[in-house]
Amino acid sequence: MAAHVDTHAHEEEHHHHKETFVTKYIFSQDHKMIAKQYLITGVIIMGIIGILMSLLMRMQIAWPEQPNVLFEALLGKWAPEGVMDADIYLALVTIHGTIMVFFVLTAGLSGTFSNLLIPLQIGARDMASGFLNMVSYWLFFLSCVIMVSSFFVEFGPAAAGWTIYPPLSALPMAQGGSGAGMTLWLVSMAIFIASSLLGSLNYIVTVINLRTKGMSMTRLPLTIWAFFVTAVIGVISFPVLLSAALLLIMDRSFGTSFFLSDIFIQGEVLHYQGGSPVLFEHLFWFLGHPEVYIVLLPALGITSEIIATNSRKPIFGYRAMVMSILAIAFLSTIVWGHHMFISGMNPFLGSVFTFTTLLIAIPSAVKAFNYITTLWKGNLQLNPAMLFSIGLVSTFITGGLTGIILGDSALDINVHDTYFVVAHFHLVMGISALYGMFAGVYHWFPKMFGRMMNKNLGYIHFWITAICAYGVFFPMHFIGMAGLPRRYYTNSNFPLFDDTADANVIITIFALIAGAVQLVFLYNFIHSIFYGKRTVQNPWRSNTLEWTAPIKHFHGNWEGEIPHVHRWAYDYSKPGHDDDFVPQNVPMKDGEEELQH
């Protein structure tokens, strides 16, 4: 009881302080404002930059060595007379991958929705530490600035692929993109990891310590389970990437040989000996594979909430869903070697990683089946958020099936480093996570901004995006099976691949349409913030606690006492109730049984 008195007193004290523009919008410690900062910086700004780079790459592959006014305008000296320079192509691959995987899908997705929903859905005034939350965002912002600024150094940004394998990334003299741009990449990632760890620790402590009365772990919405487990995976695996980045900085700048051995450049023997580039691969992929689920789990958590709400049904198999999240978290940390099947790995070790990789299909399938069963015979409300959630289930299944091929060490050899891999991970990780992110924005936009997004523009956004996403990545599987290697800026020198040229043009046209339709979303998002229809308190008739908080934002979330929880989050269409939803703070009736979940 004393704790409630303290938080209430803190809230009263807070109201007496008049907030300035700086403390409210810039150096805010309110989780809702920090969520908006992550959304604008990570999803909108970095998302636009990342998508733009992918479109430049696609145009180069479709129409190689043809002058392009856009190249000259955007790339300047790296596109003399509108023809893209070969070096900048690899730099675009590198920075596009880095921005989309880390800044948009990791920080943008988790930073936005973990910050917004964790305190609101567990019944807390704010995060465990508002100050650390603010520091986490500003470190992320600094990391973004450093990464983008690498385009303005003399020899351009890092150009060793987003996986930055040595020796290309470890020798500043190897190529232009191995110089100052590579150093900025490493510094940016070190700061990004510090931001990510601060955020993750904050999320974990908040979920464990600040749940409201009655909010047991088995009553948590699946969104919170997903954010919580994602944060745990991040705390376990991100420090390993930090160690790899720091050792790489030492190899580059201080003459060590962690990742280098017996290097010759133009006949000259370099002094490095005793290191192993394969060690870097182990360190990188120990984060790199859990990273897939750091990106996917929040999207799947968001989807669980939206599918249950818009099916007007309890989520099917709540405990199985929680167990599958925990199983994915554990298994994702012991499968990293499947990225290294052709690195000279011992075949026995390859078979071990094949086994653990195929094992992770089981909890993933549990989630897919549970979504489908929740949808089955539901009273479906097909709003844009629901459509994107169903789209995620589709791409999660189709992208996951090709993972079975890549996870088998014997089959992987045939398609490793071809466009088959690009198609697989873009569908299962990129598109699925983006769908989850869009679903979350459409669903919680009223909570964030007090207004509704335009539903018709949302439908246009979904259908064109969905058609174009498959139009881009479905044909890529076939040109991958034809052997077309990825990361080549042109294939015109190889007559063997002439047959794939037309497919690449079709893929690029779909990509350009998909990129253009994101402008519809951008317009809808910005216009709705200022001119959207004002929302009611609970527009989706949802059960979770965030919809019990007032529409008007203030630091502390609820006036007076925090609501107590009496039931799980999925009492939809429950017999004995007048409405088809029963919020978590509604007490149980006499004789009412809590659902077995």
Coordinates of C-alpha atoms in Angstrom, one line a residue:
M1 CA 0.0 0.0 0.0
A2 CA 2.9 2.3 0.8
A3 CA 4.2 1.8 -2.7
H4 CA 0.9 3.1 -4.1
V5 CA 1.0 6.1 -1.8
D6 CA 4.6 6.9 -3.0
T7 CA 3.7 6.7 -6.7
H8 CA 0.7 8.8 -6.1
A9 CA 2.7 11.4 -4.2
H10 CA 5.3 11.3 -7.0
E11 CA 2.6 12.0 -9.5
E12 CA 1.2 14.9 -7.5
E13 CA 4.7 16.3 -7.2
H14 CA 5.2 15.8 -10.9
H15 CA 2.1 17.9 -11.8
H16 CA 3.4 20.8 -9.8
H17 CA 6.5 21.1 -12.2
K18 CA 5.7 23.0 -15.3
E19 CA 7.3 21.1 -18.2
T20 CA 9.1 23.1 -20.8
F21 CA 9.3 22.2 -24.5
V22 CA 12.8 20.6 -24.0
T23 CA 11.8 18.5 -21.0
K24 CA 8.5 17.3 -22.6
Y25 CA 9.5 16.7 -26.3
I26 CA 13.3 16.3 -26.4
F27 CA 14.9 15.1 -23.1
S28 CA 11.6 13.4 -22.0
Q29 CA 11.6 10.6 -19.4
D30 CA 8.0 9.7 -20.1
H31 CA 7.9 6.3 -21.8
K32 CA 5.1 7.3 -24.2
M33 CA 7.1 10.3 -25.5
I34 CA 10.3 8.1 -25.8
A35 CA 8.2 5.6 -27.8
K36 CA 7.2 8.4 -30.2
Q37 CA 10.9 9.4 -30.5
Y38 CA 11.9 5.8 -31.4
L39 CA 9.0 5.6 -33.9
I40 CA 9.9 8.9 -35.7
T41 CA 13.7 8.3 -35.7
G42 CA 13.9 4.5 -36.1
V43 CA 10.9 3.6 -38.2
I44 CA 10.2 6.7 -40.2
I45 CA 13.5 8.5 -40.8
M46 CA 15.9 5.5 -40.9
G47 CA 13.2 3.4 -42.6
I48 CA 13.1 5.9 -45.5
I49 CA 16.9 5.9 -45.8
G50 CA 17.0 2.1 -45.7
I51 CA 14.3 1.6 -48.3
L52 CA 15.8 4.3 -50.6
M53 CA 19.1 2.4 -50.6
S54 CA 17.4 -0.8 -51.5
L55 CA 15.7 0.9 -54.5
L56 CA 19.0 2.3 -55.7
M57 CA 20.5 -1.2 -55.6
R58 CA 17.5 -2.8 -57.4
M59 CA 17.7 -0.2 -60.2
Q60 CA 21.4 -0.9 -60.6
I61 CA 20.9 -4.6 -60.8
A62 CA 17.9 -4.3 -63.3
W63 CA 19.6 -1.7 -65.6
P64 CA 23.3 -2.1 -65.0
E65 CA 25.7 0.5 -66.5
Q66 CA 22.8 2.6 -67.8
P67 CA 23.0 6.3 -66.8
N68 CA 20.4 7.2 -64.2
V69 CA 19.6 10.8 -63.1
L70 CA 18.6 9.6 -59.7
F71 CA 22.1 8.0 -59.1
E72 CA 23.8 11.3 -60.0
A73 CA 21.5 13.3 -57.8
L74 CA 21.8 11.1 -54.7
L75 CA 25.3 9.6 -55.0
G76 CA 27.2 12.5 -56.5
K77 CA 30.9 11.6 -57.1
W78 CA 30.1 7.8 -56.8
A79 CA 27.9 7.9 -59.9
P80 CA 29.8 9.9 -62.5
E81 CA 27.5 10.8 -65.4
G82 CA 24.8 8.8 -63.7
V83 CA 26.5 5.4 -63.8
M84 CA 26.9 3.8 -60.3
D85 CA 30.4 3.1 -59.2
A86 CA 31.1 -0.6 -58.3
D87 CA 32.5 0.3 -54.8
I88 CA 29.4 2.3 -53.7
Y89 CA 27.1 -0.7 -54.6
L90 CA 28.7 -2.8 -51.9
A91 CA 28.6 0.2 -49.5
L92 CA 24.8 0.5 -50.2
V93 CA 24.4 -3.3 -49.5
T94 CA 26.3 -2.8 -46.2
I95 CA 24.5 0.3 -44.9
H96 CA 21.1 -0.9 -46.1
G97 CA 21.4 -4.2 -44.2
T98 CA 22.8 -2.5 -41.1
I99 CA 20.1 0.2 -41.0
M100 CA 17.2 -2.2 -41.7
V101 CA 18.3 -5.0 -39.3
F102 CA 19.5 -2.9 -36.4
F103 CA 18.1 0.6 -36.5
V104 CA 14.6 0.0 -38.0
L105 CA 13.7 -3.5 -37.1
T106 CA 15.5 -3.8 -33.7
A107 CA 15.5 -0.4 -32.2
G108 CA 12.6 1.0 -34.2
L109 CA 10.2 -1.9 -33.5
S110 CA 11.3 -2.8 -29.9
G111 CA 12.1 0.8 -28.9
T112 CA 8.7 2.0 -30.0
F113 CA 6.3 -0.7 -28.8
S114 CA 8.2 -2.0 -25.7
N115 CA 8.4 1.6 -24.5
L116 CA 4.8 2.3 -25.3
L117 CA 3.2 -0.9 -24.1
I118 CA 5.2 -2.4 -21.2
P119 CA 4.2 0.2 -18.5
L120 CA 0.7 0.6 -19.9
Q121 CA -0.1 -3.1 -20.2
I122 CA 1.4 -4.3 -16.9
G123 CA -0.1 -1.3 -15.0
A124 CA 2.9 0.8 -14.2
R125 CA 3.4 4.6 -14.0
D126 CA 6.5 4.4 -16.2
M127 CA 9.7 2.4 -16.8
A128 CA 11.8 1.3 -13.9
S129 CA 14.3 4.1 -14.8
G130 CA 13.0 7.0 -16.9
F131 CA 16.5 8.5 -17.0
L132 CA 18.1 5.3 -18.4
N133 CA 15.3 5.1 -20.9
M134 CA 16.1 8.7 -22.1
V135 CA 19.8 7.9 -22.3
S136 CA 19.0 4.7 -24.3
Y137 CA 17.1 6.8 -26.9
W138 CA 19.8 9.5 -27.2
L139 CA 22.6 6.9 -27.6
F140 CA 20.4 5.3 -30.4
F141 CA 20.0 8.7 -32.0
L142 CA 23.8 9.4 -31.8
S143 CA 24.4 5.9 -33.4
C144 CA 22.1 6.8 -36.3
V145 CA 23.8 10.1 -36.9
I146 CA 27.3 8.5 -36.9
M147 CA 26.1 5.7 -39.3
V148 CA 24.5 8.2 -41.8
S149 CA 27.5 10.6 -41.5
S150 CA 29.8 7.8 -42.9
F151 CA 28.4 8.7 -46.3
F152 CA 30.1 12.0 -46.1
V153 CA 33.7 10.9 -45.4
E154 CA 36.1 10.9 -48.3
F155 CA 36.2 7.2 -49.4
G156 CA 32.6 6.6 -48.4
P157 CA 30.8 4.3 -45.9
A158 CA 31.7 0.8 -44.8
A159 CA 31.7 -1.6 -47.7
A160 CA 32.2 -5.2 -46.4
G161 CA 28.6 -6.4 -46.4
W162 CA 26.4 -5.9 -43.3
T163 CA 28.2 -8.8 -41.7
I164 CA 31.6 -6.9 -42.1
Y165 CA 33.7 -10.1 -42.4
P166 CA 37.5 -9.7 -42.0
P167 CA 39.9 -9.4 -43.7
L168 CA 38.0 -6.8 -45.8
S169 CA 36.8 -4.9 -42.7
A170 CA 40.0 -5.3 -40.7
L171 CA 42.5 -3.8 -43.2
P172 CA 42.0 -0.1 -43.7
M173 CA 44.1 -0.3 -46.9
A174 CA 42.0 -3.1 -48.5
Q175 CA 39.6 -0.7 -50.3
G176 CA 38.1 2.7 -49.9
G177 CA 35.1 1.4 -47.9
S178 CA 37.5 -0.2 -45.4
G179 CA 38.8 3.2 -44.2
A180 CA 37.2 5.9 -42.2
G181 CA 33.7 4.7 -43.1
M182 CA 34.4 1.3 -41.6
T183 CA 35.7 2.9 -38.4
L184 CA 32.5 5.0 -38.1
W185 CA 30.4 1.8 -38.7
L186 CA 32.2 0.1 -35.7
V187 CA 31.8 3.2 -33.4
S188 CA 28.2 3.5 -34.4
M189 CA 27.5 -0.1 -33.6
A190 CA 29.3 0.0 -30.3
I191 CA 27.1 3.0 -29.2
F192 CA 24.0 1.2 -30.6
I193 CA 24.7 -1.9 -28.5
A194 CA 25.1 0.3 -25.4
S195 CA 21.7 1.8 -26.1
S196 CA 20.1 -1.6 -26.8
L197 CA 21.5 -3.1 -23.5
L198 CA 20.3 -0.1 -21.4
G199 CA 16.8 -0.4 -23.0
S200 CA 16.7 -4.2 -22.6
L201 CA 17.7 -4.1 -18.9
N202 CA 15.0 -1.5 -18.3
Y203 CA 12.3 -3.6 -20.0
I204 CA 13.3 -6.7 -18.0
V205 CA 13.3 -4.9 -14.6
T206 CA 10.0 -3.2 -15.3
V207 CA 8.2 -6.4 -16.2
I208 CA 9.6 -8.3 -13.2
N209 CA 9.1 -5.5 -10.6
L210 CA 6.4 -3.1 -11.6
R211 CA 3.4 -5.2 -12.4
T212 CA 0.1 -4.0 -10.9
K213 CA -1.8 -6.0 -8.3
G214 CA -3.2 -9.2 -9.8
M215 CA -1.0 -9.1 -12.9
S216 CA 0.6 -12.5 -12.5
M217 CA 3.0 -13.7 -15.2
T218 CA 0.2 -16.0 -16.6
R219 CA -2.1 -13.0 -17.0
L220 CA 0.4 -10.9 -19.0
P221 CA -0.6 -10.2 -22.6
L222 CA 1.5 -12.1 -25.1
T223 CA 2.9 -8.8 -26.3
I224 CA 4.6 -8.3 -22.9
W225 CA 5.9 -11.9 -22.9
A226 CA 7.4 -11.3 -26.4
F227 CA 9.0 -7.9 -25.4
F228 CA 10.3 -9.4 -22.2
V229 CA 11.9 -12.5 -23.8
T230 CA 13.3 -10.3 -26.6
A231 CA 15.1 -8.1 -24.0
V232 CA 16.5 -11.2 -22.4
I233 CA 17.9 -12.5 -25.7
G234 CA 19.4 -9.0 -26.4
V235 CA 21.2 -9.0 -23.0
I236 CA 22.7 -12.4 -23.7
S237 CA 23.8 -12.0 -27.3
F238 CA 24.5 -8.3 -27.9
P239 CA 27.6 -8.1 -25.7
V240 CA 29.2 -10.8 -28.0
L241 CA 28.8 -8.5 -31.0
L242 CA 30.3 -5.7 -29.0
S243 CA 33.3 -7.8 -28.2
A244 CA 33.7 -8.7 -31.9
A245 CA 33.5 -4.9 -32.8
L246 CA 36.1 -4.0 -30.2
L247 CA 38.5 -6.7 -31.3
L248 CA 38.1 -5.6 -34.9
I249 CA 38.8 -2.0 -33.9
M250 CA 42.0 -3.3 -32.2
D251 CA 43.0 -5.3 -35.3
R252 CA 42.4 -2.2 -37.4
S253 CA 44.1 0.4 -35.2
F254 CA 46.4 -1.2 -32.7
G255 CA 48.2 -3.9 -34.7
T256 CA 46.7 -7.0 -33.0
S257 CA 45.8 -10.2 -34.9
F258 CA 42.6 -11.6 -33.6
F259 CA 41.0 -12.1 -37.0
L260 CA 44.0 -11.8 -39.4
S261 CA 46.7 -14.2 -40.4
D262 CA 49.1 -14.6 -43.4
I263 CA 47.8 -11.6 -45.4
F264 CA 49.4 -10.6 -48.7
I265 CA 48.6 -7.3 -50.5
Q266 CA 50.1 -6.8 -53.9
G267 CA 52.9 -9.2 -53.1
E268 CA 53.7 -7.6 -49.8
V269 CA 53.5 -9.8 -46.7
L270 CA 51.7 -8.1 -43.8
H271 CA 52.8 -8.6 -40.2
Y272 CA 49.6 -10.3 -39.0
Q273 CA 49.7 -13.9 -37.9
G274 CA 47.9 -16.3 -35.7
G275 CA 44.3 -14.9 -36.0
S276 CA 41.3 -16.4 -37.6
P277 CA 38.5 -14.7 -39.6
V278 CA 36.3 -17.7 -38.7
L279 CA 36.5 -16.6 -35.1
F280 CA 34.8 -13.3 -36.1
E281 CA 32.1 -15.3 -37.9
H282 CA 31.4 -17.2 -34.7
L283 CA 31.2 -14.0 -32.6
F284 CA 29.1 -12.2 -35.2
W285 CA 26.5 -15.0 -35.8
F286 CA 26.2 -15.7 -32.1
L287 CA 24.4 -12.4 -32.1
G288 CA 23.3 -12.6 -35.7
H289 CA 20.9 -15.5 -35.4
P290 CA 19.2 -14.5 -32.1
E291 CA 19.0 -11.1 -33.8
V292 CA 16.4 -12.7 -36.2
Y293 CA 14.2 -13.4 -33.2
I294 CA 15.0 -10.1 -31.5
V295 CA 13.4 -8.6 -34.6
L296 CA 10.6 -11.2 -35.0
L297 CA 9.4 -11.9 -31.5
P298 CA 8.0 -8.3 -30.9
A299 CA 6.2 -8.5 -34.2
L300 CA 4.7 -11.9 -33.3
G301 CA 3.7 -10.5 -29.9
I302 CA 2.0 -7.6 -31.5
T303 CA 0.3 -10.0 -33.9
S304 CA -1.0 -12.2 -31.1
E305 CA -2.7 -9.2 -29.5
I306 CA -4.2 -7.9 -32.7
I307 CA -5.5 -11.2 -34.0
A308 CA -7.2 -12.1 -30.7
T309 CA -8.8 -8.6 -30.5
N310 CA -10.0 -8.6 -34.1
S311 CA -11.2 -12.2 -34.1
R312 CA -13.2 -11.4 -31.0
K313 CA -12.0 -14.7 -29.6
P314 CA -9.6 -15.8 -26.8
I315 CA -6.1 -16.5 -28.2
F316 CA -5.8 -20.2 -28.8
G317 CA -3.3 -22.0 -26.6
Y318 CA -2.0 -19.1 -24.4
R319 CA 0.4 -21.3 -22.4
A320 CA 1.6 -23.1 -25.6
M321 CA 2.4 -19.6 -27.1
V322 CA 4.4 -18.6 -24.0
M323 CA 6.3 -21.9 -24.1
S324 CA 7.0 -21.5 -27.8
I325 CA 8.4 -17.9 -27.2
L326 CA 10.7 -19.4 -24.4
A327 CA 11.7 -22.3 -26.7
I328 CA 12.5 -20.0 -29.6
A329 CA 14.6 -17.8 -27.2
F330 CA 16.6 -20.8 -26.1
L331 CA 17.0 -22.5 -29.4
S332 CA 17.9 -19.3 -31.3
T333 CA 21.2 -19.1 -29.3
I334 CA 22.4 -22.6 -30.3
V335 CA 21.9 -22.5 -34.1
W336 CA 24.3 -19.8 -35.2
G337 CA 26.6 -22.2 -37.1
H338 CA 24.1 -22.7 -39.9
H339 CA 25.4 -19.4 -41.3
M340 CA 28.8 -21.0 -41.6
F341 CA 28.2 -24.4 -43.3
I342 CA 30.7 -23.5 -46.1
S343 CA 33.4 -21.9 -43.8
G344 CA 35.2 -25.2 -43.5
M345 CA 33.2 -26.4 -40.5
N346 CA 33.7 -30.0 -39.3
P347 CA 30.8 -32.0 -41.0
F348 CA 29.8 -33.5 -37.6
L349 CA 29.5 -30.0 -36.2
G350 CA 27.4 -29.1 -39.3
S351 CA 25.1 -32.0 -38.5
V352 CA 24.6 -30.7 -34.9
F353 CA 23.7 -27.3 -36.1
T354 CA 21.4 -28.8 -38.7
F355 CA 19.5 -30.7 -36.0
T356 CA 19.1 -27.6 -33.7
T357 CA 18.1 -25.5 -36.7
L358 CA 15.3 -27.9 -37.8
L359 CA 14.2 -28.2 -34.1
I360 CA 13.4 -24.4 -34.0
A361 CA 10.7 -25.1 -36.6
I362 CA 8.6 -26.8 -33.9
P363 CA 7.9 -23.7 -31.7
S364 CA 7.6 -21.6 -34.8
A365 CA 5.0 -23.9 -36.2
V366 CA 3.2 -23.9 -32.8
K367 CA 2.8 -20.1 -33.2
A368 CA 1.6 -20.3 -36.8
F369 CA -1.0 -23.0 -36.0
N370 CA -2.2 -21.1 -33.0
Y371 CA -2.7 -17.9 -35.0
I372 CA -4.7 -19.9 -37.7
T373 CA -6.8 -21.6 -35.0
T374 CA -7.6 -18.3 -33.3
L375 CA -8.7 -16.9 -36.7
W376 CA -10.8 -20.0 -37.4
K377 CA -14.6 -19.2 -37.1
G378 CA -13.8 -15.9 -35.5
N379 CA -15.9 -12.8 -36.0
L380 CA -13.1 -11.2 -38.0
Q381 CA -12.7 -7.4 -38.1
L382 CA -10.6 -6.9 -41.2
N383 CA -9.1 -3.5 -40.4
P384 CA -5.6 -2.6 -41.7
A385 CA -3.9 -3.8 -38.4
M386 CA -5.6 -7.2 -38.8
L387 CA -4.7 -7.5 -42.4
F388 CA -1.0 -6.8 -41.7
S389 CA -1.2 -9.4 -38.9
I390 CA -2.6 -12.0 -41.2
G391 CA 0.0 -11.0 -43.7
L392 CA 2.7 -11.6 -41.1
V393 CA 1.4 -15.2 -40.5
S394 CA 1.6 -15.8 -44.3
T395 CA 5.1 -14.5 -44.8
F396 CA 6.3 -16.2 -41.5
I397 CA 5.2 -19.5 -43.0
T398 CA 6.4 -19.1 -46.6
G399 CA 9.7 -17.6 -45.5
G400 CA 10.1 -20.2 -42.8
L401 CA 9.7 -23.1 -45.2
T402 CA 12.8 -22.1 -47.2
G403 CA 14.7 -21.9 -43.9
I404 CA 14.4 -25.7 -43.7
I405 CA 16.4 -25.9 -47.0
L406 CA 19.0 -23.5 -45.8
G407 CA 19.2 -25.1 -42.4
D408 CA 20.3 -28.5 -43.9
S409 CA 24.1 -28.4 -44.3
A410 CA 24.0 -30.6 -47.5
L411 CA 21.3 -28.6 -49.3
D412 CA 22.7 -25.2 -48.1
I413 CA 25.9 -25.6 -50.1
N414 CA 23.9 -25.3 -53.4
V415 CA 22.2 -22.0 -52.6
H416 CA 24.5 -20.4 -50.1
D417 CA 25.4 -16.8 -51.0
T418 CA 22.8 -16.7 -53.8
Y419 CA 19.6 -14.7 -54.1
F420 CA 17.8 -17.7 -52.5
V421 CA 19.2 -16.6 -49.1
V422 CA 18.2 -13.0 -49.8
A423 CA 14.7 -14.1 -50.6
H424 CA 14.5 -16.3 -47.5
F425 CA 15.6 -13.8 -44.8
H426 CA 13.8 -10.9 -46.3
L427 CA 10.5 -12.7 -46.2
V428 CA 10.9 -14.4 -42.8
M429 CA 12.6 -11.5 -41.1
G430 CA 12.3 -8.3 -43.1
I431 CA 8.8 -8.4 -44.4
S432 CA 7.3 -10.3 -41.5
A433 CA 8.8 -7.8 -39.0
L434 CA 7.7 -4.8 -41.1
Y435 CA 4.1 -6.2 -41.2
G436 CA 4.1 -6.6 -37.5
M437 CA 5.4 -3.0 -37.2
F438 CA 2.8 -1.6 -39.5
A439 CA 0.1 -3.6 -37.7
G440 CA 1.3 -2.1 -34.4
V441 CA 1.3 1.4 -35.7
Y442 CA -2.3 1.1 -37.1
H443 CA -3.6 -0.6 -33.9
W444 CA -1.9 1.7 -31.3
F445 CA -1.9 4.9 -33.2
P446 CA -5.0 6.1 -31.3
K447 CA -3.2 5.4 -28.0
M448 CA -0.1 7.3 -29.1
F449 CA -1.7 10.3 -30.8
G450 CA -5.3 10.4 -29.7
R451 CA -6.5 10.2 -33.3
M452 CA -7.4 7.5 -35.9
M453 CA -5.5 6.7 -39.1
N454 CA -7.5 6.7 -42.3
K455 CA -8.8 3.1 -42.8
N456 CA -9.1 3.3 -46.6
L457 CA -5.6 4.5 -47.1
G458 CA -4.6 1.6 -44.8
Y459 CA -6.2 -0.9 -47.1
I460 CA -4.4 0.6 -50.2
H461 CA -1.2 0.4 -48.2
F462 CA -1.7 -3.2 -47.2
W463 CA -2.8 -4.7 -50.5
I464 CA -0.2 -3.1 -52.7
T465 CA 2.6 -3.8 -50.2
A466 CA 1.5 -7.4 -49.8
I467 CA 1.3 -8.1 -53.6
C468 CA 4.6 -6.3 -54.3
A469 CA 6.4 -8.1 -51.4
Y470 CA 5.7 -11.5 -52.9
G471 CA 6.4 -10.0 -56.4
V472 CA 9.9 -9.0 -55.2
F473 CA 10.9 -12.0 -53.1
F474 CA 9.1 -15.0 -54.7
P475 CA 11.0 -14.8 -58.0
M476 CA 14.3 -14.3 -56.1
H477 CA 14.1 -18.0 -54.9
F478 CA 14.2 -19.1 -58.5
I479 CA 17.1 -16.9 -59.7
G480 CA 18.8 -18.0 -56.5
M481 CA 18.3 -21.7 -57.4
A482 CA 19.7 -20.8 -60.9
G483 CA 22.9 -19.8 -59.0
L484 CA 22.8 -16.0 -59.2
P485 CA 25.2 -14.8 -56.6
R486 CA 24.2 -11.9 -54.3
R487 CA 26.1 -8.6 -53.7
Y488 CA 27.3 -8.4 -57.3
Y489 CA 26.6 -5.0 -58.7
T490 CA 26.1 -6.4 -62.2
N491 CA 25.9 -9.8 -63.8
S492 CA 26.3 -8.7 -67.4
N493 CA 29.8 -10.2 -67.5
F494 CA 28.5 -13.7 -67.0
P495 CA 26.6 -15.1 -70.0
L496 CA 25.4 -17.9 -67.7
F497 CA 23.1 -15.5 -65.9
D498 CA 21.6 -13.7 -69.0
D499 CA 18.4 -15.7 -68.5
T500 CA 17.9 -14.0 -65.1
A501 CA 18.0 -10.4 -66.4
D502 CA 14.3 -10.2 -67.2
A503 CA 13.4 -11.6 -63.8
N504 CA 15.6 -8.9 -62.1
V505 CA 13.7 -6.2 -64.1
I506 CA 10.3 -7.6 -62.9
I507 CA 11.6 -7.8 -59.3
T508 CA 12.8 -4.2 -59.5
I509 CA 9.5 -2.9 -60.9
F510 CA 7.6 -4.5 -58.0
A511 CA 10.2 -3.0 -55.6
L512 CA 9.7 0.5 -57.0
I513 CA 5.9 0.2 -56.6
A514 CA 6.3 -1.2 -53.1
G515 CA 8.6 1.7 -52.2
A516 CA 6.1 4.3 -53.7
V517 CA 3.2 2.9 -51.7
Q518 CA 5.0 3.5 -48.5
L519 CA 4.5 7.2 -49.3
V520 CA 0.7 6.5 -48.8
F521 CA 1.5 5.2 -45.3
L522 CA 3.7 8.2 -44.6
Y523 CA 1.0 10.6 -45.7
N524 CA -1.6 8.8 -43.7
F525 CA 0.6 8.8 -40.6
I526 CA 1.6 12.5 -40.7
H527 CA -1.8 13.7 -41.8
S528 CA -3.6 11.7 -39.1
I529 CA -1.4 13.0 -36.3
F530 CA -2.8 16.5 -36.9
Y531 CA -6.1 16.0 -38.7
G532 CA -7.2 12.4 -38.1
K533 CA -10.6 11.7 -36.5
R534 CA -10.4 12.0 -32.7
T535 CA -10.5 8.6 -31.0
V536 CA -12.7 7.3 -28.3
Q537 CA -11.0 5.7 -25.2
N538 CA -11.2 2.1 -26.4
P539 CA -11.7 2.2 -30.2
W540 CA -11.0 -1.6 -30.7
R541 CA -13.0 -2.8 -27.7
S542 CA -9.9 -4.4 -26.3
N543 CA -9.2 -6.0 -22.9
T544 CA -5.7 -4.9 -22.1
L545 CA -5.0 -2.2 -19.5
E546 CA -3.6 0.5 -21.9
W547 CA -7.1 1.2 -23.1
T548 CA -8.2 2.0 -19.5
A549 CA -5.8 5.0 -19.3
P550 CA -7.1 8.4 -20.3
I551 CA -6.7 9.5 -24.0
K552 CA -4.9 12.7 -22.8
H553 CA -1.2 11.9 -22.1
F554 CA 0.4 12.8 -18.8
H555 CA 3.4 11.4 -17.0
G556 CA 2.0 8.6 -14.8
N557 CA -0.6 7.1 -17.1
W558 CA -3.5 6.9 -14.7
E559 CA -5.1 9.6 -12.5
G560 CA -5.5 8.2 -9.0
E561 CA -5.0 4.6 -8.3
I562 CA -3.6 2.2 -10.9
P563 CA -6.3 -0.4 -12.0
H564 CA -6.0 -3.8 -10.5
V565 CA -6.1 -7.0 -12.7
H566 CA -8.7 -9.7 -12.1
R567 CA -8.5 -11.9 -15.2
W568 CA -6.2 -12.7 -18.2
A569 CA -6.1 -10.5 -21.3
Y570 CA -8.2 -12.6 -23.7
D571 CA -11.7 -12.8 -22.3
Y572 CA -13.4 -12.1 -25.7
S573 CA -17.0 -13.3 -26.4
K574 CA -17.1 -14.9 -22.9
P575 CA -20.6 -16.4 -22.0
G576 CA -22.4 -14.5 -19.2
H577 CA -21.3 -11.0 -20.2
D578 CA -23.3 -8.4 -22.1
D579 CA -20.3 -7.3 -24.2
D580 CA -18.0 -9.4 -26.4
F581 CA -15.0 -8.1 -24.4
V582 CA -14.2 -8.0 -20.7
P583 CA -11.3 -5.7 -19.7
Q584 CA -8.7 -7.1 -17.3
N585 CA -9.6 -4.7 -14.6
V586 CA -13.3 -5.9 -14.4
P587 CA -13.8 -8.1 -11.3
M588 CA -14.9 -11.7 -11.7
K589 CA -18.6 -12.3 -11.2
D590 CA -19.9 -14.7 -8.6
G591 CA -19.4 -18.2 -9.9
E592 CA -17.4 -17.0 -13.0
E593 CA -14.5 -19.2 -13.8
E594 CA -11.2 -17.9 -15.1
L595 CA -10.6 -19.5 -18.5
Q596 CA -8.1 -22.4 -18.6
H597 CA -5.4 -21.2 -20.9

